[in-house]
Coordinates of C-alpha atoms and ligand atoms in Angstrom, one line a residue:
X193 CA 0.0 0.0 0.0
X194 CA 1.6 3.3 -1.2
X195 CA 0.8 6.9 -0.4
X196 CA 0.0 9.1 -3.4
X197 CA 1.7 12.5 -3.5
X198 CA -0.8 15.2 -4.4
X199 CA 1.5 18.2 -3.9
X200 CA 5.1 18.2 -2.8
X201 CA 5.1 16.8 0.8
X202 CA 1.3 16.2 0.9
X203 CA 0.0 12.7 0.4
X204 CA -3.3 10.9 0.0
X205 CA -3.1 8.0 2.5
X206 CA -6.8 6.9 2.5
X207 CA -8.5 3.6 1.8
X208 CA -10.5 2.3 -1.1
X209 CA -13.7 0.4 -0.1
X210 CA -14.4 -1.3 -3.4
X211 CA -17.2 -3.5 -2.1
X212 CA -19.3 -1.2 0.0
X213 CA -22.9 -1.3 -1.3
X214 CA -24.9 0.3 1.4
X215 CA -24.2 3.4 3.5
X216 CA -26.9 3.0 6.1
X217 CA -29.5 2.5 3.5
X218 CA -28.1 4.7 0.8
X219 CA -27.2 2.3 -2.0
X220 CA -23.6 2.8 -3.0
X221 CA -23.3 0.8 -6.2
X222 CA -19.8 1.9 -7.0
X223 CA -18.2 1.6 -3.5
X224 CA -16.4 4.5 -1.9
X225 CA -13.1 5.7 -0.5
X226 CA -12.3 7.1 2.9
X227 CA -9.7 9.8 2.2
X228 CA -7.0 10.9 4.6
X229 CA -4.1 13.2 3.9
X230 CA -0.6 13.4 5.4
X231 CA 1.2 16.7 5.4
X232 CA 5.0 16.5 6.0
X233 CA 6.1 19.8 7.6
X234 CA 7.8 20.8 10.8
X235 CA 4.7 19.5 12.5
X236 CA 3.5 16.3 10.7
X237 CA -0.2 16.4 10.3
X238 CA -2.8 13.8 9.3
X239 CA -6.1 15.2 8.0
X240 CA -8.8 12.7 9.0
X241 CA -8.5 8.9 9.2
X242 CA -10.6 6.1 7.7
X243 CA -13.4 3.6 8.7
X244 CA -12.0 1.4 11.5
X245 CA -11.8 -1.7 9.4
X246 CA -9.5 0.1 7.0
X247 CA -7.0 1.3 9.6
X248 CA -4.3 -1.1 8.5
X249 CA -4.5 0.3 5.0
X250 CA -4.2 3.8 6.3
X251 CA -1.2 2.8 8.4
X252 CA 0.5 1.1 5.6
X253 CA 0.2 4.1 3.3
X254 CA 1.5 6.4 6.0
X255 CA 4.4 4.0 6.6
X256 CA 5.3 4.3 2.9
X257 CA 6.2 7.9 3.7
X258 CA 7.2 8.3 7.3
X259 CA 7.3 6.6 10.7
X260 CA 3.7 7.1 12.0
X261 CA 5.1 7.8 15.5
X262 CA 6.3 11.2 14.2
X263 CA 2.7 12.5 13.6
X264 CA 2.1 15.6 15.7
X265 CA -1.5 16.4 14.8
X266 CA -4.6 14.5 13.6
X267 CA -7.2 16.8 12.3
X268 CA -10.7 15.4 12.8
X269 CA -13.0 17.2 10.3
X270 CA -16.0 15.1 11.2
X271 CA -16.9 12.7 14.0
X272 CA -18.8 10.2 11.8
X273 CA -16.9 6.9 12.0
X274 CA -16.1 6.6 8.3
X275 CA -13.6 9.4 9.0
X276 CA -12.9 9.2 12.8
X277 CA -13.1 5.4 13.2
X278 CA -9.3 4.9 13.0
X279 CA -8.3 7.8 15.4
X280 CA -7.9 5.5 18.4
X281 CA -5.8 3.1 16.3
X282 CA -3.7 5.9 15.0
X283 CA -3.1 7.3 18.5
X284 CA -1.6 3.9 19.5
X285 CA 0.9 4.4 16.7
X286 CA 1.4 8.1 17.2
X287 CA 1.1 8.5 21.0
X288 CA 2.2 12.1 21.1
X289 CA -0.3 13.3 18.5
X290 CA -3.0 15.7 19.4
X291 CA -6.4 15.5 17.8
X292 CA -7.8 18.8 16.4
X293 CA -11.5 19.1 16.5
X294 CA -14.2 21.7 16.6
X295 CA -15.4 23.2 19.9
X296 CA -17.7 22.3 21.4
X297 CA -19.4 19.8 19.0
X298 CA -16.3 17.8 17.8
X299 CA -15.0 17.6 21.3
X300 CA -18.3 16.3 22.6
X301 CA -18.8 13.9 19.7
X302 CA -15.3 12.3 19.8
X303 CA -15.3 12.0 23.6
X304 CA -18.8 10.5 23.5
X305 CA -17.7 8.0 21.0
X306 CA -14.1 7.1 22.0
X307 CA -13.7 8.3 25.6
X308 CA -10.9 10.6 26.6
X309 CA -8.6 11.6 23.7
X310 CA -5.8 14.2 23.6
X311 CA -8.0 16.8 22.0
X312 CA -7.2 20.4 20.9
X313 CA -10.4 22.4 20.2
X314 CA -10.7 25.0 17.4
X315 CA -13.3 27.5 16.5
X316 CA -14.1 29.6 13.4
X317 CA -11.1 31.8 12.6
X318 CA -8.5 29.6 14.3
X319 CA -5.5 28.5 12.4
X320 CA -2.5 26.3 13.1
X321 CA 1.0 26.9 11.9
X322 CA 2.7 23.6 11.1
X323 CA 6.0 25.0 9.7
X324 CA 6.0 26.3 6.2
X325 CA 2.2 25.9 6.0
X326 CA -0.8 27.1 7.9
X327 CA -4.1 25.3 8.4
X328 CA -7.2 27.5 8.7
X329 CA -10.2 25.9 10.2
X330 CA -13.7 26.7 8.9
X331 CA -16.5 25.0 10.9
X332 CA -19.4 24.0 8.7
X333 CA -22.0 23.0 11.4
X334 CA -24.7 20.6 10.2
X335 CA -23.0 20.0 6.9
X336 CA -23.9 17.4 7.8
X337 CA -23.1 16.9 11.5
X338 CA -22.8 19.5 14.2
X339 CA -19.1 19.1 14.4
X340 CA -18.3 19.2 10.7
X341 CA -15.5 21.5 9.5
X342 CA -13.3 22.0 6.5
X343 CA -9.6 23.0 6.5
X344 CA -7.9 25.4 4.1
X345 CA -4.2 25.6 3.5
X346 CA -3.5 29.0 1.9
X347 CA 0.2 28.3 1.0
X348 CA -0.9 25.3 -1.1
X349 CA -4.4 26.6 -2.0
X350 CA -5.9 23.2 -0.9
X351 CA -9.3 22.9 0.6
X352 CA -9.6 19.7 2.7
X353 CA -13.4 19.5 2.5
X354 CA -14.3 16.2 4.1
X355 CA -17.9 15.2 3.2
X356 CA -18.5 18.4 1.2
X357 CA -18.0 18.0 -2.6
X358 CA -17.4 14.3 -2.2
X359 CA -19.1 11.2 -3.6
X360 CA -19.2 7.5 -3.1
X361 CA -17.0 6.2 -5.9
X362 CA -14.3 3.7 -5.6
X363 CA -11.7 4.1 -8.3
X364 CA -8.0 3.6 -9.0
X365 CA -7.8 7.2 -10.2
X366 CA -7.4 9.7 -7.4
X367 CA -8.4 12.8 -9.4
X368 CA -11.6 14.1 -11.1
X369 CA -10.0 13.9 -14.5
X370 CA -9.1 10.3 -14.0
X371 CA -12.7 9.0 -13.9
X372 CA -15.7 9.2 -16.2
X373 CA -17.0 12.7 -15.7
X374 CA -20.7 11.8 -16.3
X375 CA -20.5 9.0 -13.7
X376 CA -18.7 11.4 -11.3
X377 CA -21.4 14.0 -11.5
X378 CA -24.1 11.5 -11.1
X379 CA -22.5 10.2 -7.9
X380 CA -22.0 13.7 -6.7
X381 CA -25.6 14.5 -7.2
X382 CA -26.6 11.2 -5.5
X383 CA -24.3 12.1 -2.6
X384 CA -25.8 15.6 -2.2
X385 CA -29.4 14.3 -2.5
X386 CA -29.0 11.6 0.0
X387 CA -26.6 13.2 2.5
X388 CA -26.9 17.0 2.2
X389 CA -30.3 17.9 0.7
X390 CA -31.7 18.6 4.2
X391 CA -28.9 21.1 4.8
X392 CA -29.2 23.4 1.9
X393 CA -29.2 26.6 4.0
X394 CA -26.0 25.4 5.8
X395 CA -24.5 24.5 2.4
X396 CA -25.2 28.1 1.2
X397 CA -23.5 29.5 4.4
X398 CA -20.5 27.3 3.8
X399 CA -20.2 28.3 0.1
X400 CA -20.3 31.9 1.2
X401 CA -17.5 31.3 3.7
X402 CA -15.4 29.6 1.0
X403 CA -16.2 32.0 -1.8
X404 CA -13.1 34.3 -1.3
X405 CA -10.6 31.5 -1.2
X406 CA -8.3 30.7 -4.0
X407 CA -8.5 26.9 -4.4
X408 CA -6.6 24.7 -6.8
X409 CA -7.3 21.3 -5.2
X410 CA -10.4 20.2 -3.2
X411 CA -9.2 17.2 -1.3
X412 CA -12.5 15.5 -0.3
X413 CA -13.3 12.9 2.3
X414 CA -14.8 10.5 -0.3
X415 CA -14.1 9.8 -3.9
X416 CA -11.8 11.8 -6.1
X417 CA -9.8 15.0 -5.5
X418 CA -11.0 17.9 -7.6
X419 CA -8.3 19.6 -9.7
X420 CA -9.9 20.1 -13.1
X421 CA -13.6 20.7 -12.4
X422 CA -13.4 22.8 -9.2
X423 CA -15.6 25.6 -10.6
X424 CA -18.1 23.0 -11.9
X425 CA -18.6 21.2 -8.7
X426 CA -18.9 24.5 -6.8
X427 CA -21.6 25.6 -9.3
X428 CA -23.4 22.4 -8.8
X429 CA -23.4 22.9 -5.0
X430 CA -24.7 26.5 -5.6
X431 CA -27.6 25.1 -7.7
X432 CA -28.4 22.1 -5.5
X433 CA -28.2 24.1 -2.2
X434 CA -30.4 26.8 -3.7
X435 CA -33.0 24.2 -4.5
X436 CA -33.0 25.0 -8.2
X437 CA -35.4 22.7 -10.1
X438 CA -36.0 21.7 -13.7
X439 CA -39.3 21.3 -15.6
X440 CA -39.1 17.5 -14.9
X441 CA -41.3 15.0 -13.1
X442 CA -40.8 11.9 -11.0
X443 CA -43.5 9.2 -10.8
X444 CA -43.1 6.7 -8.0
X445 CA -45.5 3.9 -7.4
X446 CA -46.1 0.4 -6.1
X447 CA -48.8 -1.9 -7.5
X448 CA -50.2 -5.3 -6.5
X449 CA -52.2 -6.3 -9.6
X450 CA -51.0 -3.7 -12.1
X451 CA -53.9 -1.2 -11.7
X452 CA -51.9 1.5 -10.0
X453 CA -49.1 0.7 -12.4
X454 CA -51.5 1.5 -15.3
X455 CA -52.4 4.7 -13.6
X456 CA -48.7 5.5 -13.2
X457 CA -48.2 5.1 -16.9
X458 CA -51.2 7.4 -17.5
X459 CA -49.6 10.0 -15.2
X460 CA -46.3 9.7 -17.0
X461 CA -48.1 10.1 -20.3
X462 CA -49.9 13.2 -18.9
X463 CA -46.5 14.8 -18.0
X464 CA -45.1 13.8 -21.4
X465 CA -48.1 15.4 -23.2
X466 CA -47.1 18.7 -21.5
X467 CA -43.5 18.4 -22.6
X468 CA -42.3 17.5 -19.1
X469 CA -39.7 14.8 -19.0
X470 CA -40.4 11.9 -16.6
X471 CA -38.4 9.7 -14.4
X472 CA -40.6 6.5 -13.9
X473 CA -39.9 4.4 -10.8
X474 CA -41.6 1.2 -9.8
X475 CA -40.5 1.2 -6.1
X476 CA -40.0 -2.6 -6.2
X477 CA -37.4 -2.3 -9.0
X478 CA -35.6 0.9 -7.9
X479 CA -33.8 2.0 -4.8
X480 CA -35.1 5.1 -3.0
X481 CA -31.6 6.6 -2.9
X482 CA -31.6 6.7 -6.7
X483 CA -35.2 8.0 -6.9
X484 CA -34.4 11.0 -4.6
X485 CA -31.3 11.7 -6.7
X486 CA -33.5 12.2 -9.7
X487 CA -36.2 14.0 -7.7
X488 CA -33.8 16.6 -6.2
X489 CA -33.8 18.7 -9.4
X490 CA -37.3 17.8 -10.6
X491 CA -40.2 20.1 -10.0
X492 CA -43.1 17.6 -10.0
X493 CA -43.7 14.4 -8.0
X494 CA -46.5 12.0 -8.4
X495 CA -46.8 9.1 -5.9
X496 CA -49.1 6.1 -6.3
X497 CA -50.1 3.3 -4.0
X498 CA -52.9 0.8 -3.8
X499 CA -54.4 0.0 -0.4
X500 CA -53.3 -3.0 1.6
X501 CA -54.9 -3.7 5.1
X502 CA -56.3 -0.1 5.1
X503 CA -52.8 1.4 4.6
X504 CA -50.5 2.5 1.8
X505 CA -48.0 -0.1 0.6
X506 CA -45.1 -0.3 3.2
X507 CA -42.7 0.3 0.3
X508 CA -44.3 3.7 -0.5
X509 CA -44.5 4.5 3.2
X510 CA -40.7 3.9 3.5
X511 CA -40.0 6.1 0.5
X512 CA -42.1 8.9 1.9
X513 CA -40.5 8.6 5.3
X514 CA -37.1 8.8 3.7
X515 CA -38.2 11.8 1.6
X516 CA -39.7 13.6 4.6
X517 CA -36.3 13.3 6.3
X518 CA -34.5 15.0 3.4
X519 CA -37.1 17.8 3.4
X520 CA -37.1 18.7 -0.3
X521 CA -38.2 22.2 -1.0
X522 CA -40.9 23.5 -3.4
X523 CA -42.0 20.2 -5.1
X524 CA -45.5 20.2 -6.8
X525 CA -47.1 16.9 -6.0
X526 CA -50.1 14.7 -6.1
X527 CA -51.2 11.2 -5.1
X528 CA -52.9 8.5 -7.1
X529 CA -53.9 4.8 -6.8
X530 CA -56.4 2.1 -7.4
X531 CA -58.2 0.2 -4.7
X532 CA -60.7 -2.7 -4.2
X533 CA -62.6 -1.2 -1.3
X534 CA -61.8 1.5 1.3
X535 CA -59.0 3.1 -0.7
X536 CA -57.5 4.9 2.3
X537 CA -54.0 4.7 0.9
X538 CA -54.4 7.5 -1.6
X539 CA -55.4 10.1 1.0
X540 CA -52.6 8.8 3.2
X541 CA -50.1 9.4 0.5
X542 CA -51.4 12.9 -0.1
X543 CA -51.1 13.7 3.6
X544 CA -47.5 12.4 3.6
X545 CA -46.7 14.5 0.6
X546 CA -47.9 17.5 2.5
X547 CA -45.8 16.5 5.5
X548 CA -42.8 16.3 3.1
X549 CA -43.4 20.0 2.4
X550 CA -44.9 19.4 -1.1
X551 CA -47.5 21.7 -2.6
X552 CA -50.5 19.5 -3.6
X553 CA -51.3 20.7 -7.2
X554 CA -53.9 18.1 -8.0
X555 CA -56.6 16.4 -5.9
X556 CA -55.8 12.7 -5.3
X557 CA -56.8 10.5 -8.2
X558 CA -58.6 7.3 -7.1
X559 CA -59.9 4.5 -9.3
X560 CA -61.8 1.5 -8.0
X561 CA -60.7 -1.9 -9.1
X562 CA -59.2 -1.8 -12.7
X563 CA -58.9 1.5 -14.5
X564 CA -60.8 1.6 -17.8
X565 CA -59.4 3.3 -20.9
X566 CA -61.7 6.2 -20.1
X567 CA -60.3 6.4 -16.5
X568 CA -56.7 6.5 -17.8
X569 CA -57.5 9.1 -20.5
X570 CA -59.1 11.2 -17.8
X571 CA -55.9 11.2 -15.7
X572 CA -53.9 13.0 -18.4
X573 CA -56.8 15.4 -18.9
X574 CA -56.8 16.3 -15.2
X575 CA -53.2 17.3 -15.1
X576 CA -53.6 20.9 -16.1
X577 CA -51.6 22.5 -13.4
Ligands
FEO843 FE1 -18.4 10.7 5.3 FE2 -20.6 12.1 7.2 O1 -19.3 10.9 6.9

């Protein structure tokens, strides 16, 4: 295991998790990386660690450059264990190192998780001279944990951004221009949608704080290091955090005997007839983390469910629960579904859409039993919002 020099005296020493397929429910089809960076200066500094299981890989990469016992500082940008998990392990190998973390939240989080550690707290505006370089700490609270921060090195013009601007993508290339750009942007959008969508306001604050910095590398906590497309990814974050949407629709449904599915097709047709592009998702065949990725920049959402045991389908309930947590802004939505008797699910879906913060633009569409050709034609005709 070798370190990768990204600037003279600065090394990527992270780990590649090729096989990771679920990040607490977020489906990560292309694996991920846990990025850590080693800065060789008067004071040797490690920016972040890796998930605990990958600690030996981190150590091996560090050892390819220096004796780990020489590390003076470990910067903990974020307490979540995919970045902090190997801190106790590293402290065994670097017993004199101090762990830099935000006050009070990083200190509280690390102590709560790992017990007493040799901590050194920092606040907004604090910096640390490590020799020929300075590390400036910029707390980014709730992006996406209370303790989160990024670190800027002005002498190198590197932003160590941790979760921000990252993506779950395992690759042998370490840079944005060494992977397929379309795949990279998709994974970045998926990451933002599933991890950061709830925190758009905090993302805007962070972008403002970073706007005056000259940056020629964004060394992220996951995925690739940005060197070619820095302006592009920052522009994406501006757009996503502002909640900008396109004239597109997402249709999500479950179906037992294809009646709600037929209605979903009629809804998709209704959007298409209005020139609105549609993402069409049978919840049984698509993962919700992919659906919210598409939905993030779509203006319209239609959700369909038949009724089972007086409830909406549990699959749709899970999707709406997930969506409510992500708190999308400004979606125009409606509910639809077929039913045998009762038909409570459609009203339940409508109520959940309201709870998600959606504006209901069309009264719920209910069809008993099997929709006729007339019922289906009427759906498209109703969609005149
Ligand atoms: Fe990559 Fe929020 O941890």
